[in-house]
mmCIF file of C-alpha atoms and ligand atoms in Angstrom:
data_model
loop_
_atom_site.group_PDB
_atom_site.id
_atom_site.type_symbol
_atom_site.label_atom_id
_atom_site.label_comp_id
_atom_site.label_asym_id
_atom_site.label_seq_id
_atom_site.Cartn_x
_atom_site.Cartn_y
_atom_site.Cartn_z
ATOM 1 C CA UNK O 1 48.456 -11.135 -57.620
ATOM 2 C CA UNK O 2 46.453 -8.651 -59.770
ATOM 3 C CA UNK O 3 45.129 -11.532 -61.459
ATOM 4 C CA UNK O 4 44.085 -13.303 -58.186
ATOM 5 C CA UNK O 5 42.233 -10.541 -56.789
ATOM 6 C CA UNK O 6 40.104 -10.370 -60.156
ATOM 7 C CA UNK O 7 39.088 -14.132 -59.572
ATOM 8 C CA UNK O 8 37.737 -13.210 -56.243
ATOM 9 C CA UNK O 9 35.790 -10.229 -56.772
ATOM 10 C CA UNK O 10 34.515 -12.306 -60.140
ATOM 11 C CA UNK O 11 34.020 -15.393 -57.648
ATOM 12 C CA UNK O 12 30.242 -15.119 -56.383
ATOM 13 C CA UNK O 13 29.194 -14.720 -59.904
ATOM 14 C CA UNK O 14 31.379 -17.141 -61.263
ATOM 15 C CA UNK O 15 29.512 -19.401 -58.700
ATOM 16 C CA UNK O 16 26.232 -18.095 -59.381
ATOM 17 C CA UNK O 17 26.516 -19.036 -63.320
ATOM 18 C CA UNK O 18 27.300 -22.209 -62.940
ATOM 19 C CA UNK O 19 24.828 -22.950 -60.091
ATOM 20 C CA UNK O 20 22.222 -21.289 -62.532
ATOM 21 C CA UNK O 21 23.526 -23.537 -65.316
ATOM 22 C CA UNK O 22 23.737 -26.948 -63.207
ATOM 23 C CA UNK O 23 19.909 -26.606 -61.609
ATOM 24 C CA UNK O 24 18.308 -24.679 -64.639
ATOM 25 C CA UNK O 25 19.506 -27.702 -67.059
ATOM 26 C CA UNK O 26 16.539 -29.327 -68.158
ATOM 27 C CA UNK O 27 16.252 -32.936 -68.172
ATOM 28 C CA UNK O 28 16.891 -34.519 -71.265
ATOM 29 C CA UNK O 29 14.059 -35.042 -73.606
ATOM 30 C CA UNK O 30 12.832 -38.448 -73.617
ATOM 31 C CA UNK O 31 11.249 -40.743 -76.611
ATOM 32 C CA UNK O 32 8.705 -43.360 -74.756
ATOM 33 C CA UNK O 33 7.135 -46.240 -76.835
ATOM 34 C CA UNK O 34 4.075 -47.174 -75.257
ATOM 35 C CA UNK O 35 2.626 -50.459 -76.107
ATOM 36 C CA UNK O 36 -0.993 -51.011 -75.541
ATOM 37 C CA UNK O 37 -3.305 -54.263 -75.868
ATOM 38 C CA UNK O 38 -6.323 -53.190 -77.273
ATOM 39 C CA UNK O 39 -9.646 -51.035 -75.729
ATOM 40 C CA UNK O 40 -11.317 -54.240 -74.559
ATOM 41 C CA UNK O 41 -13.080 -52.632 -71.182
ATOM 42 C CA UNK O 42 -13.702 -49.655 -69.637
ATOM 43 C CA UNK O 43 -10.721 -49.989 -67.481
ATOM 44 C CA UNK O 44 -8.204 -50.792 -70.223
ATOM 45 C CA UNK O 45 -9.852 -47.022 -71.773
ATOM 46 C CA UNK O 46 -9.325 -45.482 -68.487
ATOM 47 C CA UNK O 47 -5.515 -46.913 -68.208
ATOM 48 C CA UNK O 48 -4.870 -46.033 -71.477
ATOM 49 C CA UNK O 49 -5.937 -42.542 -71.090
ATOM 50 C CA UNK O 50 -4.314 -42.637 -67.631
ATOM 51 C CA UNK O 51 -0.654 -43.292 -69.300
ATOM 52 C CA UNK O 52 -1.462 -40.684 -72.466
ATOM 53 C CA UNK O 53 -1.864 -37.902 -69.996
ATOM 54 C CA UNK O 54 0.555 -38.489 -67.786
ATOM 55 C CA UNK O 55 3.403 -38.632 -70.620
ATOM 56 C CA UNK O 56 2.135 -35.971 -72.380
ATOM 57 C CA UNK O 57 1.509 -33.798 -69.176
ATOM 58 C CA UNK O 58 5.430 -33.693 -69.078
ATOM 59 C CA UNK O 59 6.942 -31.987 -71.996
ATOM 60 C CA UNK O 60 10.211 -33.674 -71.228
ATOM 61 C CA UNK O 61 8.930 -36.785 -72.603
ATOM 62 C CA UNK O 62 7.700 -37.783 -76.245
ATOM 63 C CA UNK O 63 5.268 -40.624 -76.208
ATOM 64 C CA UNK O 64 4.730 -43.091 -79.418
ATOM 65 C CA UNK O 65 1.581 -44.763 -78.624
ATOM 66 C CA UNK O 66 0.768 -48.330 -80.407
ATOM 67 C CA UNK O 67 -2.892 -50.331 -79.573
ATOM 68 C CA UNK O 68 -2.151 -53.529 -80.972
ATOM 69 C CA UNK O 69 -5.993 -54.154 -81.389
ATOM 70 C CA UNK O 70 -5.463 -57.909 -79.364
ATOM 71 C CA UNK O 71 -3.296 -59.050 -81.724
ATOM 72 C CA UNK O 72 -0.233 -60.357 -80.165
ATOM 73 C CA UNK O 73 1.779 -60.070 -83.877
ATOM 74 C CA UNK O 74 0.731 -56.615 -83.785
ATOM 75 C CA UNK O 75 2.481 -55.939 -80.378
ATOM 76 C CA UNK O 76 5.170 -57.626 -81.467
ATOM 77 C CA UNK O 77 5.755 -55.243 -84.984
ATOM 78 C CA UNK O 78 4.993 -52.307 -82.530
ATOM 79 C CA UNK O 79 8.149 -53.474 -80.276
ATOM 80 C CA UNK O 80 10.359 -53.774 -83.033
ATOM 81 C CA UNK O 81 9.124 -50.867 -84.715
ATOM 82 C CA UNK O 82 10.248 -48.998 -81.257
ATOM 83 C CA UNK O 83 13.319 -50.370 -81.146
ATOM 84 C CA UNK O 84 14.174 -49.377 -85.076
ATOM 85 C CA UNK O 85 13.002 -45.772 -83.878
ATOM 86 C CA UNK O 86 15.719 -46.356 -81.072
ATOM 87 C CA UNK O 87 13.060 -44.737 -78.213
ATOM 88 C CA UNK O 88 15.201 -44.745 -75.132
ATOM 89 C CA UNK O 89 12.257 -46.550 -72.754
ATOM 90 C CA UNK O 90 10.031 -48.985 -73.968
ATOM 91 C CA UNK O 91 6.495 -49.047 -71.292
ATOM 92 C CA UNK O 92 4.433 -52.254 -72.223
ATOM 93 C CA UNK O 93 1.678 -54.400 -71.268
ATOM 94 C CA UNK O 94 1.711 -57.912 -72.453
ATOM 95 C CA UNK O 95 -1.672 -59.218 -74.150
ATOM 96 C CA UNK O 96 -0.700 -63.007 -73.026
ATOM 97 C CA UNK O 97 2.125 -63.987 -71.010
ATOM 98 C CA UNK O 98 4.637 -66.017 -73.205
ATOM 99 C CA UNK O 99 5.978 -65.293 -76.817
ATOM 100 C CA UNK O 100 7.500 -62.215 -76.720
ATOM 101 C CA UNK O 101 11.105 -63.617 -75.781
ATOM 102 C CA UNK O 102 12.832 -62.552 -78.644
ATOM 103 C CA UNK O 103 11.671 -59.285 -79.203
ATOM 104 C CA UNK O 104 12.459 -58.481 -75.387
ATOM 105 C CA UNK O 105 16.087 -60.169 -76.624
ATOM 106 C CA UNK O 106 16.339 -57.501 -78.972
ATOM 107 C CA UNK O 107 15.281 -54.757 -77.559
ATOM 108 C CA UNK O 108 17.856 -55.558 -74.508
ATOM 109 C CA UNK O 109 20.453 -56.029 -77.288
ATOM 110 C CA UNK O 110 20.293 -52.558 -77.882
ATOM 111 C CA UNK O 111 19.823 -51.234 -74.994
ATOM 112 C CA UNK O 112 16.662 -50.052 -74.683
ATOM 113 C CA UNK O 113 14.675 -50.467 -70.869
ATOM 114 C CA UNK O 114 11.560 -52.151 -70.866
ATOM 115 C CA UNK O 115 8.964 -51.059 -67.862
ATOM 116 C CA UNK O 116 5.915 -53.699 -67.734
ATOM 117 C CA UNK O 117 2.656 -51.742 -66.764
ATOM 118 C CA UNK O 118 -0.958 -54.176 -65.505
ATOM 119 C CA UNK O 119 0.488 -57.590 -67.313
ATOM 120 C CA UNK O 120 3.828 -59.345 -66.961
ATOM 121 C CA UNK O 121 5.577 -61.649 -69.304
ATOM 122 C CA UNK O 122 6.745 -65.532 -68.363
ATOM 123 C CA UNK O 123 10.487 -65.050 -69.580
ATOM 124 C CA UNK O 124 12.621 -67.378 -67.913
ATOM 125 C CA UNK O 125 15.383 -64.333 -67.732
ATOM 126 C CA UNK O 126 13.618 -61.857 -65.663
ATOM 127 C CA UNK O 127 16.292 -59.444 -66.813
ATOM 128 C CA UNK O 128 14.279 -58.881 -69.988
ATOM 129 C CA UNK O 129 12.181 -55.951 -68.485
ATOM 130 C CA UNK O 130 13.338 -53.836 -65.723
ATOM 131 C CA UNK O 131 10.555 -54.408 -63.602
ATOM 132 C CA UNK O 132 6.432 -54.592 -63.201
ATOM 133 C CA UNK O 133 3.931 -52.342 -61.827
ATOM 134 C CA UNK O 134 0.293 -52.969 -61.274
ATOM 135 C CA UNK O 135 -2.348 -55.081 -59.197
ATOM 136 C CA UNK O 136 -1.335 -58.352 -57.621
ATOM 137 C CA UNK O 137 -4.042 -60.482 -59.346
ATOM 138 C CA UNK O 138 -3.753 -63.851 -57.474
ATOM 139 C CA UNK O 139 -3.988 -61.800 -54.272
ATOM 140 C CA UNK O 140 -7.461 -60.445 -56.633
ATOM 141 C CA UNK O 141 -8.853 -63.694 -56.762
ATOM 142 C CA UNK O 142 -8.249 -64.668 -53.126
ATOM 143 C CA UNK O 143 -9.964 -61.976 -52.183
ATOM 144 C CA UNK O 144 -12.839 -62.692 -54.665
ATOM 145 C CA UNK O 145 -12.933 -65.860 -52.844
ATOM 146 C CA UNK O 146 -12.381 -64.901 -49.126
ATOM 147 C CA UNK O 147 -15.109 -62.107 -49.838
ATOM 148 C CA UNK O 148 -17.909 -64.524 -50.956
ATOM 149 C CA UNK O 149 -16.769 -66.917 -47.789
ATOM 150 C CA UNK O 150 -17.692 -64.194 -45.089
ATOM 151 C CA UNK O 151 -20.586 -63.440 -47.478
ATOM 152 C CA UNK O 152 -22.123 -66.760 -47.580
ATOM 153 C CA UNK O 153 -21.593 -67.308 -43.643
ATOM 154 C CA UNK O 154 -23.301 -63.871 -42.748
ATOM 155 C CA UNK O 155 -26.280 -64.721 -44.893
ATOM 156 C CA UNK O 156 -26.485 -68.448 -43.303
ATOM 157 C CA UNK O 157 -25.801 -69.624 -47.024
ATOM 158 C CA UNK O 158 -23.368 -72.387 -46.308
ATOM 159 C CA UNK O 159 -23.215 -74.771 -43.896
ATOM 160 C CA UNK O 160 -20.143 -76.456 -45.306
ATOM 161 C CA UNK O 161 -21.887 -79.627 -46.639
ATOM 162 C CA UNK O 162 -24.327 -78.658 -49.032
ATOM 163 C CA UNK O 163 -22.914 -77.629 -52.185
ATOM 164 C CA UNK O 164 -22.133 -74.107 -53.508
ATOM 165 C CA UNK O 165 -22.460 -74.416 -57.249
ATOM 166 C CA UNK O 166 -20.100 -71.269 -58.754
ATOM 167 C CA UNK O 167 -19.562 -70.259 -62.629
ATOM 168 C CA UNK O 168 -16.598 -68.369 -63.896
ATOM 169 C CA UNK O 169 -15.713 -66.230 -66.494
ATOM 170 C CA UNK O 170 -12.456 -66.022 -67.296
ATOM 171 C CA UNK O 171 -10.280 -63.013 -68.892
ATOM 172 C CA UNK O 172 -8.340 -63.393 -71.776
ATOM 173 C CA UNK O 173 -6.773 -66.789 -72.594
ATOM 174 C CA UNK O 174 -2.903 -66.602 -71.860
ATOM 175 C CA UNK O 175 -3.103 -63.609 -70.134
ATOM 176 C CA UNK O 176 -1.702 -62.334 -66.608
ATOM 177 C CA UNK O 177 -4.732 -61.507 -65.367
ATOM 178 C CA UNK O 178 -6.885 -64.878 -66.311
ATOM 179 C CA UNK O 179 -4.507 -66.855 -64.886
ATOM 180 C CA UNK O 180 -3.993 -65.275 -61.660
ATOM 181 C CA UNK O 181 -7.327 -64.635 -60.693
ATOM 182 C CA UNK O 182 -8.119 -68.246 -61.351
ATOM 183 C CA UNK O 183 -5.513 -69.227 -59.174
ATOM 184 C CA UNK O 184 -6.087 -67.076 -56.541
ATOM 185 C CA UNK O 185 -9.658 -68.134 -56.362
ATOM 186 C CA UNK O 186 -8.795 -71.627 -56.252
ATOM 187 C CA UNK O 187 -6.518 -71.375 -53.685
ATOM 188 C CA UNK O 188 -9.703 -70.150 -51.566
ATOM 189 C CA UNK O 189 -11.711 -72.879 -53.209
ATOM 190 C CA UNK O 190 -9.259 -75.411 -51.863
ATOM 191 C CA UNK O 191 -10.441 -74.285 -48.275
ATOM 192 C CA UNK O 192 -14.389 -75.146 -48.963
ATOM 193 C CA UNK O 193 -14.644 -78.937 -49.931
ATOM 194 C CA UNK O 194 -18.327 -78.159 -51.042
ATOM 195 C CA UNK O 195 -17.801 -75.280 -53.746
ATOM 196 C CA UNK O 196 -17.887 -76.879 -56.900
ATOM 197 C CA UNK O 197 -16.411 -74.706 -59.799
ATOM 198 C CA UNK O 198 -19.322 -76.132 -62.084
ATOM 199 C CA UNK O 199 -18.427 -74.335 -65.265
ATOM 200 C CA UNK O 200 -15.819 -72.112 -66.185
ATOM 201 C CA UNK O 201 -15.266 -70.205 -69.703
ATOM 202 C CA UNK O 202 -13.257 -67.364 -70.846
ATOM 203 C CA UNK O 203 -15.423 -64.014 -72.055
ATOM 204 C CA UNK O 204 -12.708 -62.441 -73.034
ATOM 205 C CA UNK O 205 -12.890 -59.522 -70.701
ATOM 206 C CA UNK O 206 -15.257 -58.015 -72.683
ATOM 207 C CA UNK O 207 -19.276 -57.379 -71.999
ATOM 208 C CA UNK O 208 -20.761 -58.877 -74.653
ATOM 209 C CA UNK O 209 -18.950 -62.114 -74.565
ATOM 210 C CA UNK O 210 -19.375 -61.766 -70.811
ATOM 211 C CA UNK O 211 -23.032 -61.832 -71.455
ATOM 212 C CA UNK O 212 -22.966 -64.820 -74.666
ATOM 213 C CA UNK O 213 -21.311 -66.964 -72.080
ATOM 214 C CA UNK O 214 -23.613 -66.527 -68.947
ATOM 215 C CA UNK O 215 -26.290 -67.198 -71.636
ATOM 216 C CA UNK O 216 -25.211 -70.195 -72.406
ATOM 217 C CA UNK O 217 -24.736 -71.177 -68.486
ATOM 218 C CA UNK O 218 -27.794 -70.541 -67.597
ATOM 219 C CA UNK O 219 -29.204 -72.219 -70.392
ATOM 220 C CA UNK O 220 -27.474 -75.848 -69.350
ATOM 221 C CA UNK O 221 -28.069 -74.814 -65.617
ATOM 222 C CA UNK O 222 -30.398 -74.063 -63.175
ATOM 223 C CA UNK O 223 -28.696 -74.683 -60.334
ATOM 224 C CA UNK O 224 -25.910 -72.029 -60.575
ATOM 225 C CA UNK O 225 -25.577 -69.444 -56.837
ATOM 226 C CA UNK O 226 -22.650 -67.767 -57.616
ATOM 227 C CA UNK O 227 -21.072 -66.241 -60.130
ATOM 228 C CA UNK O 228 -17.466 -65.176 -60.401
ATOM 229 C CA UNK O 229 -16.092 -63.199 -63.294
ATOM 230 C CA UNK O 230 -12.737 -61.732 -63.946
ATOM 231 C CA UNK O 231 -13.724 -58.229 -64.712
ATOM 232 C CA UNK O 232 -16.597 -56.310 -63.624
ATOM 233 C CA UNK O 233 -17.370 -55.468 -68.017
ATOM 234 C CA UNK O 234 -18.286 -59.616 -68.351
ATOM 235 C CA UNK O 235 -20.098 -59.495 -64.655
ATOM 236 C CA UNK O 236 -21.861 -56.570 -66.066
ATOM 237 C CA UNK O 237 -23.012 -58.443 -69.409
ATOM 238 C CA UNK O 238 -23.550 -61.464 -67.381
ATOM 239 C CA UNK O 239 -25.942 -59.524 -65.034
ATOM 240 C CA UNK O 240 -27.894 -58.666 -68.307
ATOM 241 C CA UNK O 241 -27.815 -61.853 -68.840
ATOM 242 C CA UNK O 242 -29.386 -63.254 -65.444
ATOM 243 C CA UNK O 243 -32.363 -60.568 -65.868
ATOM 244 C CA UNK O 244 -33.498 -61.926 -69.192
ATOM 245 C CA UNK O 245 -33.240 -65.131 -67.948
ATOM 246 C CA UNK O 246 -36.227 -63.961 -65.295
ATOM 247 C CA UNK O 247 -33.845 -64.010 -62.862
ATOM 248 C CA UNK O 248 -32.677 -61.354 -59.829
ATOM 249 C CA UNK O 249 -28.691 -60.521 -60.269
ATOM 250 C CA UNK O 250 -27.148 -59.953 -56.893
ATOM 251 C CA UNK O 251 -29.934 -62.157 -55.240
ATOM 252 C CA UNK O 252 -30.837 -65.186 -57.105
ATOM 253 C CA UNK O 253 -27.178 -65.123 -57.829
ATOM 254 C CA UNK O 254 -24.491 -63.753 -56.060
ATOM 255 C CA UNK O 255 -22.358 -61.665 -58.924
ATOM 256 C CA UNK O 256 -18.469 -61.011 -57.756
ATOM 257 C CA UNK O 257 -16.754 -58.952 -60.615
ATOM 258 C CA UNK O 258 -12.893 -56.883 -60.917
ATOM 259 C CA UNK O 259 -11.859 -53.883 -61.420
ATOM 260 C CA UNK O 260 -14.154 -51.557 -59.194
ATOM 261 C CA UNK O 261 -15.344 -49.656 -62.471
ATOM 262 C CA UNK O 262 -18.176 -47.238 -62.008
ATOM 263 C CA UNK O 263 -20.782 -49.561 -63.636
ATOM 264 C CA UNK O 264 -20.224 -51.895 -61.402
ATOM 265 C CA UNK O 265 -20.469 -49.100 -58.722
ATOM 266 C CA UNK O 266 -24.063 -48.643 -59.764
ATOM 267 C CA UNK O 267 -24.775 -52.103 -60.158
ATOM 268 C CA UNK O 268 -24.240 -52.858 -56.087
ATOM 269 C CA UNK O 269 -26.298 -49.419 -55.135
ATOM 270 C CA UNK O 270 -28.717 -50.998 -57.651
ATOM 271 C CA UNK O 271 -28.502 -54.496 -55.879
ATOM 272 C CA UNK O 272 -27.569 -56.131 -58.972
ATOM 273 C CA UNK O 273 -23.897 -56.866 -58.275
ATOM 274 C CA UNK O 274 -22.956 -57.985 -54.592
ATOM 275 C CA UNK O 275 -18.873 -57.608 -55.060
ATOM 276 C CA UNK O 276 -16.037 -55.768 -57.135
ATOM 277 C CA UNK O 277 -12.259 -56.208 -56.080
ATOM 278 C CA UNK O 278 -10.536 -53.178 -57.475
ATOM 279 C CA UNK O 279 -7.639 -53.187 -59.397
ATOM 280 C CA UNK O 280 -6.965 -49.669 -60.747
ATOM 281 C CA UNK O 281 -5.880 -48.394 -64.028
ATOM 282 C CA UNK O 282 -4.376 -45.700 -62.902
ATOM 283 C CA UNK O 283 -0.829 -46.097 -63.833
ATOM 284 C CA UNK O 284 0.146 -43.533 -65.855
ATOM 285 C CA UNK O 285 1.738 -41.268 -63.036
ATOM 286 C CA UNK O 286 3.775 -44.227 -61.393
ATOM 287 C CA UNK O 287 5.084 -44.988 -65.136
ATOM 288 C CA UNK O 288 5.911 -41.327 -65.390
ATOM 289 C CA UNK O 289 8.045 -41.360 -62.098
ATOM 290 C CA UNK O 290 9.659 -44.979 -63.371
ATOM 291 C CA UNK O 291 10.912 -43.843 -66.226
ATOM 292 C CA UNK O 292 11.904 -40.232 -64.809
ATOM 293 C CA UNK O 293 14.343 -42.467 -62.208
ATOM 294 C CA UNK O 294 15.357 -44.059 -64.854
ATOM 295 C CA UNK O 295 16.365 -41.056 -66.716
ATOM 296 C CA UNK O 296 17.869 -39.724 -63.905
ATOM 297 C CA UNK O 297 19.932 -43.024 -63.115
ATOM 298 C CA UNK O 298 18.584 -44.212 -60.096
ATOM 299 C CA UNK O 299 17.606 -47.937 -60.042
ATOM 300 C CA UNK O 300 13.850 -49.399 -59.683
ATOM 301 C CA UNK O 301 12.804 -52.068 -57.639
ATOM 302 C CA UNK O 302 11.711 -55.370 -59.445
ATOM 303 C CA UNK O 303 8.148 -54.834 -58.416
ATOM 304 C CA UNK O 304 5.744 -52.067 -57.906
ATOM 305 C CA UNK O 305 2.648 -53.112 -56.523
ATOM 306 C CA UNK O 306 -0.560 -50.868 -56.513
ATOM 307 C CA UNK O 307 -2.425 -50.813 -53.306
ATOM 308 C CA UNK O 308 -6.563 -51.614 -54.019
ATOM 309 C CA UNK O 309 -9.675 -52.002 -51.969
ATOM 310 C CA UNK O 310 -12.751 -54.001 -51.762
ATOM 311 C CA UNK O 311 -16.075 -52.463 -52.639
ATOM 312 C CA UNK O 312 -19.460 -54.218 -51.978
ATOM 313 C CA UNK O 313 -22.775 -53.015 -50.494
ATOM 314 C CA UNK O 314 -21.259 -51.330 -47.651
ATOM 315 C CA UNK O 315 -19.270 -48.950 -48.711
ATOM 316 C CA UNK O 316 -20.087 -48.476 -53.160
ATOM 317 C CA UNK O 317 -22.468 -46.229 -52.253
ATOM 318 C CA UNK O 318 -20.031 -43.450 -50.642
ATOM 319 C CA UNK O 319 -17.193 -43.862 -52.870
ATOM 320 C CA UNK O 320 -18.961 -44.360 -55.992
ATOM 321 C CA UNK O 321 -19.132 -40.174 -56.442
ATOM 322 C CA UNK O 322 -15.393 -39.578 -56.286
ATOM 323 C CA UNK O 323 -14.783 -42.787 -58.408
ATOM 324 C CA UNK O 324 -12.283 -41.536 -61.449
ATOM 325 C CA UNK O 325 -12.955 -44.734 -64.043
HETATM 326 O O1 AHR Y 1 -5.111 -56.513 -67.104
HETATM 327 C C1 AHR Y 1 -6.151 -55.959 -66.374
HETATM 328 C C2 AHR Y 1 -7.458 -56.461 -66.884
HETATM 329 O O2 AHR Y 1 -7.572 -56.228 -68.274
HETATM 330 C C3 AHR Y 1 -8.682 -55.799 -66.279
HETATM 331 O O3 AHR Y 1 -9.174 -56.433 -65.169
HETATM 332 C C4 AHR Y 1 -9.654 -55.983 -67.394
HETATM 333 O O4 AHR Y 1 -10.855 -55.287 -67.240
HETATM 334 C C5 AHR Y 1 -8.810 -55.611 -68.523
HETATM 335 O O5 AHR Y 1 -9.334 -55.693 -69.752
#
């Protein structure tokens, strides 16, 4: 009885310890492997930086960072090299969509969670990575191309027979984002009998390749209106390109770009670029809160789109000064 009464005078802070010790137990530490394409554009910088300070914001996390420099092999070595270090979440973008099978094989095999950030992977077994965040990029290119179709019937520019000569510049070969934003465009394109896709190449996502190609477009053409490039970086070459060609970007021809980066910003105040469809590379914090679920055990939905607007000469000017990339 003695003994009894001791346990209930003892009882509130009995309960108080442990309550203390159940909500004051910090989360356990985790080791992240982050595997990153290269520093192609401005918005891969701004992504990267994005997912670096969001990790490292949160000291219950330990991020391993890899650039594999465009090198698909090198992504590869930095996957395995994760997987040897036994991190307990693997975050990754995919340079191109196929050939990482196996090492996704492996990693599963030991039973580390894969979280795709920006660009899927093509694996027949979708069980290979726990799910995908980022832009919808064949949504991207239909808006590219349902953009310029209100644009052209505002400025009286098409009367549906005579034809709409477009260039393109494509993204990386292989990758997500080329080969979305082509087909999203198309599917647009289908609706116009008289747009003629009249030359299409890949830049690379890059500016100066951006710029090499358009170069060598308008060199073999004079009859191009409209120019539609996968990123705003190789719209933003290409523009360079149309001005030393003696020609007026955004006028002569219509420039529809990517990304909604802040150069591009200043090119439609400037009247140099008419169109950029963002897709934001923001994506650190919505990794951070994927993999903190996924610590905590809760299960994440197969998709996690990012919501994205349209910015062209009607509204750049007034968001361009709270633009963050
Ligand atoms: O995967 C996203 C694309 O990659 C961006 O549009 C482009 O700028 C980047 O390099």
């Amino acid at each position: 009885m003695k003994n009894w009464k001791r346990v209930l005078v003892l009882l509130p802070a009995i309960m108080m310890i442990c309550t203390v010790s159940v909500f004051a137990a910090p989360p356990k530490t985790w080791v992240v492997g982050f595997s990153q394409i290269g520093s192609e554009s401005e918005w891969r910088t701004a992504d990267t930086i994005s997912v670096q300070n969001a990790f490292n914001e949160d000291l219950t996390f330990n991020l391993i960072y890899s650039d594999a420099q465009q090198k698909q092999e090198n992504q590869i070595k930095a996957l395995r090299s994760f997987i040897a270090r036994k991190v307990n979440c693997i975050v990754f973008t995919a340079l191109v969509e196929t050939g990482y099978g196996p090492v996704l094989q492996e990693a599963k095999k030991a039973g580390i969670p894969v979280i795709m950030i920006d660009r899927d992977v093509q694996e027949a077994d979708r069980s290979l990575r726990l799910t995908i965040m980022g832009s919808d990029f064949i949504k991207e290119g239909e808006k590219a191309g349902t953009w310029l179709a209100d644009y052209l019937k505002k400025q009286g520019l098409d009367d549906g027979k005579k034809s709409i000569n477009i260039v393109e510049l494509q993204g990386t070969t292989g990758s997500a984002p080329a080969i979305d934003r082509k087909t999203g465009f198309a599917n647009i394109m289908k609706q116009h009998a008289n747009w003629q896709l009249t030359r299409s190449q890949t830049g690379n996502f890059t500016t100066s390749e951006g710029k090499a190609v358009m170069e060598a477009f308008l060199k073999a053409d004079s009859t191009i209106q409209v120019l539609y490039a996968h990123n705003d970086g190789m719209a933003l070459g290409a523009i360079q390109a149309i001005k030393e060609a003696g020609l007026k970007p955004g006028k002569d021809i219509i420039v529809i770009g990517v990304d909604g980066v802040k150069g591009a910003f200043e090119a439609i105040v400037a009247g140099e670029q008419n169109v950029t469809i963002e897709c934001s590379p923001l994506l650190g914090p919505q990794a951070v809160q994927a993999v903190t679920d996924l610590r905590a055990g809760k299960k994440l939905p197969a998709r996690i789109w990012t919501i994205e607007g349209i910015f062209d000469a009607t509204n750049a000017a007034a968001a361009l000064p709270s633009r963050q990339y």
